[in-house]
Coordinates of C-alpha atoms in Angstrom, one line a residue:
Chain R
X1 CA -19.3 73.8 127.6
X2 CA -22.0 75.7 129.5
X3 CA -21.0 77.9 132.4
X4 CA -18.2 75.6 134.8
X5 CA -21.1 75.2 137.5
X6 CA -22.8 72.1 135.7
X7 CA -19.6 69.9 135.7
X8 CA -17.4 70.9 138.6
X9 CA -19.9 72.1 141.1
X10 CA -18.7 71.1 144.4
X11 CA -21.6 70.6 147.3
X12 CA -21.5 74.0 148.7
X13 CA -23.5 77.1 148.0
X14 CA -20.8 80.0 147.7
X15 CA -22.4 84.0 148.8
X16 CA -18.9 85.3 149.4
X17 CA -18.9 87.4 146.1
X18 CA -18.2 90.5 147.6
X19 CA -14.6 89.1 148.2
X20 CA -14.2 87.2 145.4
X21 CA -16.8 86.1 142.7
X22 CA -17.3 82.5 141.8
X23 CA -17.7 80.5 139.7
X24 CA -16.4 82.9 136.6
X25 CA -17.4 82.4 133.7
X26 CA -16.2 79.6 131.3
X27 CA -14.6 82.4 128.6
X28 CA -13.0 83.9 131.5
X29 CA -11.5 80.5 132.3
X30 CA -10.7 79.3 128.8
X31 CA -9.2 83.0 127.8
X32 CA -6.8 82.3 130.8
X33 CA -6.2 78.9 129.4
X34 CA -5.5 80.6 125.9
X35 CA -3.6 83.3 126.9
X36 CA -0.7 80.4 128.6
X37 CA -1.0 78.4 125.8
X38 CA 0.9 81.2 123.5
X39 CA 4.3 82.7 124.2
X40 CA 2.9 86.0 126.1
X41 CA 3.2 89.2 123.7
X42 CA 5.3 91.7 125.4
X43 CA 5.6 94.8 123.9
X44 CA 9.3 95.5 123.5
X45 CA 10.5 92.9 124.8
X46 CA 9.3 89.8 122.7
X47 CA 10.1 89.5 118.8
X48 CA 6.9 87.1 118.7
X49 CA 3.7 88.3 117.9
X50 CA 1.8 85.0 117.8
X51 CA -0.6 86.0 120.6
X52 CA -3.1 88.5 121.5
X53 CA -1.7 92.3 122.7
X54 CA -3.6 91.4 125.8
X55 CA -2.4 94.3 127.5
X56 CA -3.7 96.7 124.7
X57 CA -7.0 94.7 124.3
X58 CA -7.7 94.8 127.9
X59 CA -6.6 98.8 128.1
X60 CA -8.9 99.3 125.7
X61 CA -11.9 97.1 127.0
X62 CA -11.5 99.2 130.1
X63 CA -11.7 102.2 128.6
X64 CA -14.8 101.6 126.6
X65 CA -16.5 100.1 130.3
X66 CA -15.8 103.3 132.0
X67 CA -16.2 105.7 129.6
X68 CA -12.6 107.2 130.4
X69 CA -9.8 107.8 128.3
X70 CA -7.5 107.4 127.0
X71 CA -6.9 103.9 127.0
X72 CA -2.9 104.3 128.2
X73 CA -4.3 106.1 131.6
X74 CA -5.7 102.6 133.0
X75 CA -3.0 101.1 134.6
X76 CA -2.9 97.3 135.9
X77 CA -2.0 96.7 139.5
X78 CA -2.3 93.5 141.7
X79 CA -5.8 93.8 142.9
X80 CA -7.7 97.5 144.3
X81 CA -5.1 97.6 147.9
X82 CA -2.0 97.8 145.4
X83 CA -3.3 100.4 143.5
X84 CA -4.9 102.0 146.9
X85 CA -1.3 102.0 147.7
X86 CA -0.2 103.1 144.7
X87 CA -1.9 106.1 144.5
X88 CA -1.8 107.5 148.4
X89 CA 1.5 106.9 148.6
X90 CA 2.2 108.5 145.4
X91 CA 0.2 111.4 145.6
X92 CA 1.6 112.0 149.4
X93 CA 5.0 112.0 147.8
X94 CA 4.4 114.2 144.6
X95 CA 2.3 116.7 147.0
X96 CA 6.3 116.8 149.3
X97 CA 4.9 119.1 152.3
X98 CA 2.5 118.0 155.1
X99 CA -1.6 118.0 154.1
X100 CA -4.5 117.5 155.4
X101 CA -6.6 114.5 153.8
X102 CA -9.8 113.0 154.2
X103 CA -11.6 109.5 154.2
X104 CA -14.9 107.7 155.6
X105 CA -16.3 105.6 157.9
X106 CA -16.6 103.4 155.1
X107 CA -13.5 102.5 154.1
X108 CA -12.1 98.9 153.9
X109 CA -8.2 99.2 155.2
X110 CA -6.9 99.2 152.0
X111 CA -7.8 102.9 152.2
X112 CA -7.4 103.1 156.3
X113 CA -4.3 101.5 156.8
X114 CA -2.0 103.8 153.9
X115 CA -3.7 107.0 155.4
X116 CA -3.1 105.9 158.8
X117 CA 0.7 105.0 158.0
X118 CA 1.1 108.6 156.6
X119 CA -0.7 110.2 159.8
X120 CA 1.7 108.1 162.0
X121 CA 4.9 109.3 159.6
X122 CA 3.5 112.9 160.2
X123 CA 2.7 112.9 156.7
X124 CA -0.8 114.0 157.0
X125 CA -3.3 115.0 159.1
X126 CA -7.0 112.7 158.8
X127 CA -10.6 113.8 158.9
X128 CA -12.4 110.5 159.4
X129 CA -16.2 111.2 157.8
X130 CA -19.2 109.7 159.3
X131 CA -21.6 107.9 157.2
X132 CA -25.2 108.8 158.1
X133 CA -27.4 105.8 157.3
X134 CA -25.3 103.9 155.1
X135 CA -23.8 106.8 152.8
X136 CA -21.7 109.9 152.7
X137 CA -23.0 113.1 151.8
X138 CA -21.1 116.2 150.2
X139 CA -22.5 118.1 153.1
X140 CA -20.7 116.1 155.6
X141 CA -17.4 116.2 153.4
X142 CA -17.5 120.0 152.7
X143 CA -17.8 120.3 156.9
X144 CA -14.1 118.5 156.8
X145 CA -13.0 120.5 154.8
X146 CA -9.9 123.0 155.5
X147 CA -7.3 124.6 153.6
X148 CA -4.8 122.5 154.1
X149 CA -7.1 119.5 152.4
X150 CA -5.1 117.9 149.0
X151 CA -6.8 114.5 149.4
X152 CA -10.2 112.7 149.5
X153 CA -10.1 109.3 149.6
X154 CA -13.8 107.4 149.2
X155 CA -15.0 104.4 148.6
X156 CA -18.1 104.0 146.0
X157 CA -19.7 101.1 147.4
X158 CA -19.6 99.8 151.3
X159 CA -18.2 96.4 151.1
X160 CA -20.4 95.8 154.8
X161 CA -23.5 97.9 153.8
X162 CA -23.9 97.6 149.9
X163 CA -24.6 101.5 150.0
X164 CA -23.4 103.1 146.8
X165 CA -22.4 106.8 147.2
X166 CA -23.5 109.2 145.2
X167 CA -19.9 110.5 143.7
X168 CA -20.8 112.9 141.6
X169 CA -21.7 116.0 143.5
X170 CA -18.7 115.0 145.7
X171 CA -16.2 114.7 142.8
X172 CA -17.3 118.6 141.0
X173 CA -17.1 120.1 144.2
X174 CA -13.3 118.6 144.7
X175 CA -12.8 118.9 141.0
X176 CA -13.6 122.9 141.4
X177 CA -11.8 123.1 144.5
X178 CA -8.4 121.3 143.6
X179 CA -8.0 118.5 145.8
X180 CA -7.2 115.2 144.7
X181 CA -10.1 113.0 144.6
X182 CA -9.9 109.1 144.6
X183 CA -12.6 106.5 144.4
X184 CA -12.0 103.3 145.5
X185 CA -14.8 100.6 143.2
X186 CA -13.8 98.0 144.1
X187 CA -17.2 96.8 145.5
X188 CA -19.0 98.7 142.3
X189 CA -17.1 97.8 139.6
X190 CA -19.2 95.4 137.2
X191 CA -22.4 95.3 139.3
X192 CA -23.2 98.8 138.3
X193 CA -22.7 101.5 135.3
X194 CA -20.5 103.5 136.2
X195 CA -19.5 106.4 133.8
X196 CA -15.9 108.5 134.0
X197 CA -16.3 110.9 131.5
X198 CA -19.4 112.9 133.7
X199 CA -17.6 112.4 136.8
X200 CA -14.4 113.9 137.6
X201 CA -12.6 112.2 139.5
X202 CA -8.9 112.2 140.4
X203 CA -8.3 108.4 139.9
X204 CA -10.5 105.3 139.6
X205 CA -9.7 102.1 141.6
X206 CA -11.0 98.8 140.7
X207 CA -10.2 94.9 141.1
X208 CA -10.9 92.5 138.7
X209 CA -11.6 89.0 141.2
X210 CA -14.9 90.6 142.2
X211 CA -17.9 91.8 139.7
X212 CA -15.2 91.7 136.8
X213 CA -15.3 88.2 137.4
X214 CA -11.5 88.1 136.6
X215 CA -9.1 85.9 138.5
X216 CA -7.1 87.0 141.6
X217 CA -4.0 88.8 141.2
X218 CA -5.5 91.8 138.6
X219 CA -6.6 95.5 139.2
X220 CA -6.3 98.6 138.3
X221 CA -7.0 102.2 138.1
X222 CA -7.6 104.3 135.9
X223 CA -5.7 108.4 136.3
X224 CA -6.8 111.4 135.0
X225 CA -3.8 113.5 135.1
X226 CA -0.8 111.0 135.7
X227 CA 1.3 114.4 136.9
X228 CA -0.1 114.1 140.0
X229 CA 0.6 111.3 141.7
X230 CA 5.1 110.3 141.8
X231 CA 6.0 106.7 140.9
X232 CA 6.5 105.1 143.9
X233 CA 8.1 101.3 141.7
X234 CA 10.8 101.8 139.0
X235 CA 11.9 98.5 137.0
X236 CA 12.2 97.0 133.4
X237 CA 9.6 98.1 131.5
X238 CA 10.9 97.1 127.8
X239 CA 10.9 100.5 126.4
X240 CA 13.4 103.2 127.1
X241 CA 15.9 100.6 128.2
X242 CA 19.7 102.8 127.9
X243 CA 17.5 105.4 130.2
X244 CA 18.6 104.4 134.1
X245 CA 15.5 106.9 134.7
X246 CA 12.2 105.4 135.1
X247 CA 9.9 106.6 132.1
X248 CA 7.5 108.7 132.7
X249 CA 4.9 108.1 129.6
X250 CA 2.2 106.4 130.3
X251 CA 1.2 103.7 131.3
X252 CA 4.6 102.3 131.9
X253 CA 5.1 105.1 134.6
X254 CA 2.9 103.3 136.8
X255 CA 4.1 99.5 135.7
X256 CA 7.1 98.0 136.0
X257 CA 8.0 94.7 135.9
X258 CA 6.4 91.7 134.0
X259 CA 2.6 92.4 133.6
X260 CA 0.3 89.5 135.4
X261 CA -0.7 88.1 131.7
X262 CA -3.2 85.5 132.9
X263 CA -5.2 88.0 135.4
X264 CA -5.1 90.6 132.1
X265 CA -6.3 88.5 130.0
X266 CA -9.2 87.3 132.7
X267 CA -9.8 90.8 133.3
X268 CA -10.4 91.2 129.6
X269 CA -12.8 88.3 129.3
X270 CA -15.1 89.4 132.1
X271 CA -15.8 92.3 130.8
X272 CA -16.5 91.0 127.5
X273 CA -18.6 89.0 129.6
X274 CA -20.7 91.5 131.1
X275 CA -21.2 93.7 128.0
X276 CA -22.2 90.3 126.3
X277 CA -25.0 89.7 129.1
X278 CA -25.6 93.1 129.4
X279 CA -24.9 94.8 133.0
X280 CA -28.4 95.6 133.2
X281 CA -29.6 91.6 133.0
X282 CA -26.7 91.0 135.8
X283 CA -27.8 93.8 138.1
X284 CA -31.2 93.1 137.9
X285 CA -30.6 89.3 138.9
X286 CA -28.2 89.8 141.8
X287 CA -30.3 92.7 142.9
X288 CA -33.6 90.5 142.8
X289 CA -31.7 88.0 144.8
X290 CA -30.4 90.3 147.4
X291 CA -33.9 91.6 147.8
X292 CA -35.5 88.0 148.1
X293 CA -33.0 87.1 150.6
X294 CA -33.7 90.3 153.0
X295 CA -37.4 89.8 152.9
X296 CA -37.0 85.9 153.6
X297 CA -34.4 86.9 156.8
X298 CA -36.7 89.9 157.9
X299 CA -39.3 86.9 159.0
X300 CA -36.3 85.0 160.8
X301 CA -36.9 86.2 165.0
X302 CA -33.8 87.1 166.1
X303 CA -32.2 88.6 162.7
X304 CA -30.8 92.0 162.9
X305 CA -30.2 93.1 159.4
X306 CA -28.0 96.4 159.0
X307 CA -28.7 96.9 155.4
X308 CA -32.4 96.8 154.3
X309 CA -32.2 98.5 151.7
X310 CA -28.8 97.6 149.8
X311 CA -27.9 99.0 146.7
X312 CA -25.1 96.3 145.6
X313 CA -25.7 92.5 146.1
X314 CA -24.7 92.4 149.8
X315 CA -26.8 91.5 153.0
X316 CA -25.2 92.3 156.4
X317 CA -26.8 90.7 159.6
X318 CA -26.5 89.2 162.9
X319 CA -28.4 86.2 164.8
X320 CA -29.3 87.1 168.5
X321 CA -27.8 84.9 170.7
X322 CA -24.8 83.6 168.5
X323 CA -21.5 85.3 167.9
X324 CA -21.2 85.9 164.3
X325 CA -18.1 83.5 163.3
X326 CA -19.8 80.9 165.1
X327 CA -23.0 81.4 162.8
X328 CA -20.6 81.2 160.0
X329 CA -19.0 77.9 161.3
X330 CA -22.1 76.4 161.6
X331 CA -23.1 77.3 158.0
X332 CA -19.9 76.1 156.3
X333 CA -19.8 72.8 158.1
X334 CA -23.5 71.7 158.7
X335 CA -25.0 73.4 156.0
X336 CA -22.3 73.4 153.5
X337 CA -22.9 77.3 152.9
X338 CA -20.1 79.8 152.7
X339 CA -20.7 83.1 153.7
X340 CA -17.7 86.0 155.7
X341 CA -18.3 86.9 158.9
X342 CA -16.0 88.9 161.1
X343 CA -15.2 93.2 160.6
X344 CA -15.0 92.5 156.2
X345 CA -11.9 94.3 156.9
X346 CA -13.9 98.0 157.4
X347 CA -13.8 98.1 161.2
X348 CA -15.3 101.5 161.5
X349 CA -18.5 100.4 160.0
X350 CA -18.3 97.9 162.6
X351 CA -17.8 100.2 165.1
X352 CA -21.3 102.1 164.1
X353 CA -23.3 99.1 163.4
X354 CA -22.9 96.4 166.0
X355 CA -19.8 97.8 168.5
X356 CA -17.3 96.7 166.6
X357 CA -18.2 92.8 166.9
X358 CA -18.7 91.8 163.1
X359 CA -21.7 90.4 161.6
X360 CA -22.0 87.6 158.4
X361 CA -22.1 88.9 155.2
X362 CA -24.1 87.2 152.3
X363 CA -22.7 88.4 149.0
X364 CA -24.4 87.2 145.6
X365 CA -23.2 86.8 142.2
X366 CA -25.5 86.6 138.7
X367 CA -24.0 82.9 139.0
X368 CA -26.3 82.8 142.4
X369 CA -29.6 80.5 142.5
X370 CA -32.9 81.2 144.0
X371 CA -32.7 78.2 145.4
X372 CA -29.3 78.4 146.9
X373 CA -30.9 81.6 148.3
X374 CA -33.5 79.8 150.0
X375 CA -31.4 77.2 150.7
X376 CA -29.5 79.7 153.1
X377 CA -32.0 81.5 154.3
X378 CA -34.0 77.8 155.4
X379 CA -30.2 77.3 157.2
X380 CA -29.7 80.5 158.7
X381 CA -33.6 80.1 160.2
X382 CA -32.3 76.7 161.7
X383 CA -28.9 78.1 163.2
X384 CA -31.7 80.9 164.8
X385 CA -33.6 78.9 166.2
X386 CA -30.9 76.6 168.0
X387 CA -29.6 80.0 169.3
X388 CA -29.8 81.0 173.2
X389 CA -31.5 84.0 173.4
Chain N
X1 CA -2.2 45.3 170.1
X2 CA -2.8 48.0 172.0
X3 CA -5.8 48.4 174.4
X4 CA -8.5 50.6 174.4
X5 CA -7.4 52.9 177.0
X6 CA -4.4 53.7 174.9
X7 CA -6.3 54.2 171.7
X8 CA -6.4 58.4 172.2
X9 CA -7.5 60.8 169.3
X10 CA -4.5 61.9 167.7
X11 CA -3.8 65.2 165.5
X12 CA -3.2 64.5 162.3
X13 CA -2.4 68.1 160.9
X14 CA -3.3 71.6 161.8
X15 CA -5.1 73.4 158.5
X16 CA -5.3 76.8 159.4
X17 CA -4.1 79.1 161.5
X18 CA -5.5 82.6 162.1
X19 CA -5.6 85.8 164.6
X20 CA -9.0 86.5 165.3
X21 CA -10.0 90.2 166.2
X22 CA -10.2 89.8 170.2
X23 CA -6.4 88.7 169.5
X24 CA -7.3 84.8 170.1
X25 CA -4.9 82.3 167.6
X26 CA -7.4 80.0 166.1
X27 CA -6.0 76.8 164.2
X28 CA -8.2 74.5 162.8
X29 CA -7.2 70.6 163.2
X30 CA -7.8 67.3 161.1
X31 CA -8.1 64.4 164.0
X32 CA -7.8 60.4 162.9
X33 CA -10.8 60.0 164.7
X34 CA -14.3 61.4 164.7
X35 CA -14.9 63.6 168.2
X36 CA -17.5 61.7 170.2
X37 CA -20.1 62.3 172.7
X38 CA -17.8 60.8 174.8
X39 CA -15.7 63.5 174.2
X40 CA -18.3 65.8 175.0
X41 CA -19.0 64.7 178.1
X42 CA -15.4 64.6 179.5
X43 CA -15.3 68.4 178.3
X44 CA -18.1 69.1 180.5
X45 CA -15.9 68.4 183.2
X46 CA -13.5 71.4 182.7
X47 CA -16.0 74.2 181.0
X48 CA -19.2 74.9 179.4
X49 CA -20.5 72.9 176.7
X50 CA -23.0 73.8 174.6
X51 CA -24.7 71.7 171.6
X52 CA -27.9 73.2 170.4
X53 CA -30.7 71.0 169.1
X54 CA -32.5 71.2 165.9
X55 CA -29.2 71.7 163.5
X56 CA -28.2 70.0 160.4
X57 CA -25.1 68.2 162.3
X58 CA -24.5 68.1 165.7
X59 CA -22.8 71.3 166.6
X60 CA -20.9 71.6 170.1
X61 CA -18.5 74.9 171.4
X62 CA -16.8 74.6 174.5
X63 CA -15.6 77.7 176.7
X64 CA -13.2 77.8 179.6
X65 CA -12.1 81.5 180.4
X66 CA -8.4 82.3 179.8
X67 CA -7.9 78.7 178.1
X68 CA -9.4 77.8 175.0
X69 CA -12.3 77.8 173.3
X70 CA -13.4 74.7 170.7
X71 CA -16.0 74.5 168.1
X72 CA -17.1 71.2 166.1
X73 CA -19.4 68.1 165.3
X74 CA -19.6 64.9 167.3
X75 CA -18.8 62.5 163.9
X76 CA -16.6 65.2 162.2
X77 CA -12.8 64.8 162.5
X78 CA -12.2 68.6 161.9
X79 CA -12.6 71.1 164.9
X80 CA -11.1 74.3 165.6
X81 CA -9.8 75.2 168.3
X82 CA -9.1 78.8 169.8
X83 CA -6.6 80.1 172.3
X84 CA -7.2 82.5 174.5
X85 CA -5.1 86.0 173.8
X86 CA -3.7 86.6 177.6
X87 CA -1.7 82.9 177.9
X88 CA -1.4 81.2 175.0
X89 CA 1.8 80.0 175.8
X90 CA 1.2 78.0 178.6
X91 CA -2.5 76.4 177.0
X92 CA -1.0 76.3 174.2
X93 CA -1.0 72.1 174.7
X94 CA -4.2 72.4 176.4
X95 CA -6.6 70.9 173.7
X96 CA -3.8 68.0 173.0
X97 CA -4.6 67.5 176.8
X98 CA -8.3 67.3 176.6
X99 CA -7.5 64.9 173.9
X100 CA -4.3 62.9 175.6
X101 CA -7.2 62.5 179.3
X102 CA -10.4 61.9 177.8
X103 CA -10.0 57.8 177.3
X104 CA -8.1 57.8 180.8
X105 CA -11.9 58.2 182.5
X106 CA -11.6 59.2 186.0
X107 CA -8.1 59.1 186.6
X108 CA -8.1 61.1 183.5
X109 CA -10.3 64.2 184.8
X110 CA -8.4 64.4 187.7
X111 CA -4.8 64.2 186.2
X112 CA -5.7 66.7 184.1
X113 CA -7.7 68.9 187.0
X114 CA -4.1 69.0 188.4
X115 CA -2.1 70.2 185.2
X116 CA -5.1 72.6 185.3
X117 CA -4.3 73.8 188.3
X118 CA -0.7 74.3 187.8
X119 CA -1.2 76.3 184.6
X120 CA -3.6 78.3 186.6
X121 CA -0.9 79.2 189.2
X122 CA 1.6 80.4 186.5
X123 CA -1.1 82.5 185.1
X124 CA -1.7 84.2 188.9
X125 CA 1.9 84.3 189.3
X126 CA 2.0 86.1 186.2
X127 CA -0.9 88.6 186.7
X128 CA 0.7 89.3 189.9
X129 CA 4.1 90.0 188.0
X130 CA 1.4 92.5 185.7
X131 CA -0.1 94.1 188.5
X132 CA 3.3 94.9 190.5
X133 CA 4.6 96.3 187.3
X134 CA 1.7 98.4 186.9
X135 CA 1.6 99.9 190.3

């Protein structure tokens, strides 16, 4: 079998990627298929050892794709908001007395909505940081900076703007000063190299249903020191078992409960998937895509575009005239071409770029056509045109 | 068998629901029939319609202000349908309405005028209730 496009393609063009990729590849789908068709292999809790240690394998994959180590300190969560979670909760509760934390414009509300639950419990105090074109400088962190500030919470790539930020600087300057840094990739992880061991971060956050081309229902993060964020979840974890105690070793600190064997193994898959393309081949496709499509919609009248210049696969804009989930309407039903529109769950991007309304986003996948990409951008000149301006 | 004039659109399930931002419940709905220009027309009657040229499919929206809003196709049997955040409890019935009137022609348009009018009077009786509160 080739890739699943050529025998199930339903009649629609799909540039929602930046949500949730599709198609996946056919050895993601088929190491899903293989992974049920085995009695899962539990560590400590199964005598059978007929299948794959998918858990390991996948621990292991991870750590080879990010460069970070060791393999025990990636730890498998439902998707990038449950380790989000995970993480600002935890750390709030390790750190015990009231700090002062930061975050971005940027932010999807998986960051937003734990920080603002812990301002609203008096938890924390919040520095909200303004993006200045579409990225965040160290500059405009440091000025937030007090010294009451534990926690930095940041994406790496806009989910509305495709702007990756630079990390690096942001995560030595944290790194030297002792506050707790976390990244949020869930909009960079798989579409570009990204490289732990040279940048220090605090914790890692990624999601498998997007450029890992994994199923829903899988995530992660990866932890540099697991001492500083508390377990928030205690349960069965089929080691330790006489101990009413949750165990602290990792990764089992952070997991409890039966692991989500189909999304690991899918996880596992797509990245074996990417190395096997090569993320450069991927990147450059989507990327050429992404650019095709902005300089076709640049010669649509009536197209405000909020992200020239993109650095993941993502094109924000607006049609003058025509409220953005009616644009999207028309696309799905007349044209058959599925896009988001609405505030991409980030509304203080929205707030910045078009008073808070929402725009449609066109997200692209290395399973994305040129023609597809023409075939939007022929629709979206069509629902322009009809448009009372 | 029945005659024409009894032969209304009918829903045959409701799809999806959602909250959109401005706080509007949207809930998309599969009819047994295809909407119509007919249908169109009558909705003219009660707010503004609007069906652009030059698109794939025959769009339409339709506004009234404090109601509902509707977007479809003349031909499609889907359409969805969105009520207004301030009263959605008294429109919530209003698009079974526009539905229930349109194959009643003009007796139709001005039964419904009347229920219309009544909903509007709860809503002012209602604003009023607001406003008192609020002074």
């Amino acid at each position: 079998m080739e890739h699943p496009r050529q025998d199930t393609q339903p009649p629609f063009i799909y540039l929602n990627n930046a949500a949730t990729t599709w198609p996946k590849p056919a050895e993601v789908l088929w190491e899903v298929a293989d992974c049920l068709r085995l009695p899962l292999h539990e560590p400590g809790r199964t005598t059978g050892t007929g299948s794959q240690d998918y858990l390991s394998a996948a621990r292991e994959a991870l750590a080879g794709f990010f460069h970070a180590g060791p393999p025990e300190h990636f730890v498998f969560t439902q998707n990038a908001t449950d380790s989000l979670n995970l993480l600002i909760h935890g750390f709030a509760k390790k750190t015990g007395t009231p700090f002062h934390a930061i975050t971005t414009e940027l932010e999807h509300n998986s960051v937003l909505r734990p920080l603002t639950a812990l301002k609203q419990d008096g938890v924390i105090t919040l520095s909200v940081v303004p993006f200045r074109d579409t990225t965040v400088s160290l500059a405009a962190i440091k000025k937030a900076i007090c010294p009451e500030t534990r926690l930095v919470v940041m994406t790496h790539g806009s989910n509305v703007l495709g702007s990756v930020q630079d990390i690096r600087p942001i995560a030595e300057y944290l790194h030297a000063n002792n506050i707790f840094f976390i990244v949020d990739g869930a909009q960079t992880a798989g579409h570009i190299p990204i490289d732990l061991s040279d940048i220090p971060v605090g914790a890692f956050v990624f999601t498998g249903h997007k450029a890992l081309f994994s199923i829903p229902g899988i995530g992660g993060f990866f932890i540099a020191d697991p001492d500083t964020v508390a377990v928030t979840r205690q349960g069965g974890t089929g080691t330790d078992s006489k101990t009413l105690a949750h165990p602290s070793e990792m990764p089992m600190r952070f997991e409890a409960g039966t692991h989500n064997y189909p999304g690991i193994a899918s996880l596992y898959a797509g990245i074996r998937f990417i190395r096997k393309t090569g993320q450069d081949t991927l990147e450059k496709k989507t990327m050429d895509l992404t650019r095709t499509f902005i300089r076709e919609l640049i010669q649509i009248p009536g197209i405000t575009i909020y992200n020239e210049n993109p650095g993941l696969p993502v094109v924000s804009f607006n049609i003058a005239g025509i409220d953005n989930h009616e644009a999207g309407f028309i696309l799905a039903r007349a044209y058959h071409i599925i896009m988001r529109t609405g505030l991409h769950c980030a509304p203080l991007v929205h707030n910045r770029i078009d008073d808070g309304k929402g725009c449609v986003r066109a997200s692209f996948s290395y399973f994305t056509t040129g023609e597809e990409c023409r075939a939007a951008t022929d629709a979206i000149r069509e629902v322009a045109e009809s448009a009372d301006r | 068998m029945r005659s024409a004039r009894w032969q209304r659109v009918r829903i045959v399930k409701s799809v999806q629901t959602k909250v959109c931002v401005d706080g509007s419940l949207m809930k998309e709905y599969v009819l047994d029939e295809p909407l119509t220009e007919g249908f169109l027309k009558f909705l003219e009657y009660f707010g503004t319609v609007r069906s652009p040229d030059n698109l794939k499919k025959p769009y339409f929206s339709f506004e009234k202000e404090l109601f509902i809003s509707i977007r479809g196709f003349t031909g499609d049997c889907c359409v969805e349908v969105r009520y207004k955040k301030e009263f959605q409890d008294l429109v919530a019935d209003y698009f079974h309405l526009l539905l229930f009137y349109e194959r009643e022609g003009e007796r139709g348009i001005s039964q419904l005028k009347g229920i219309e009018e009544s909903i509007r009077g709860k809503m002012k009786v209602r604003l009023g209730h607001s406003q008192e509160n609020g002074s």
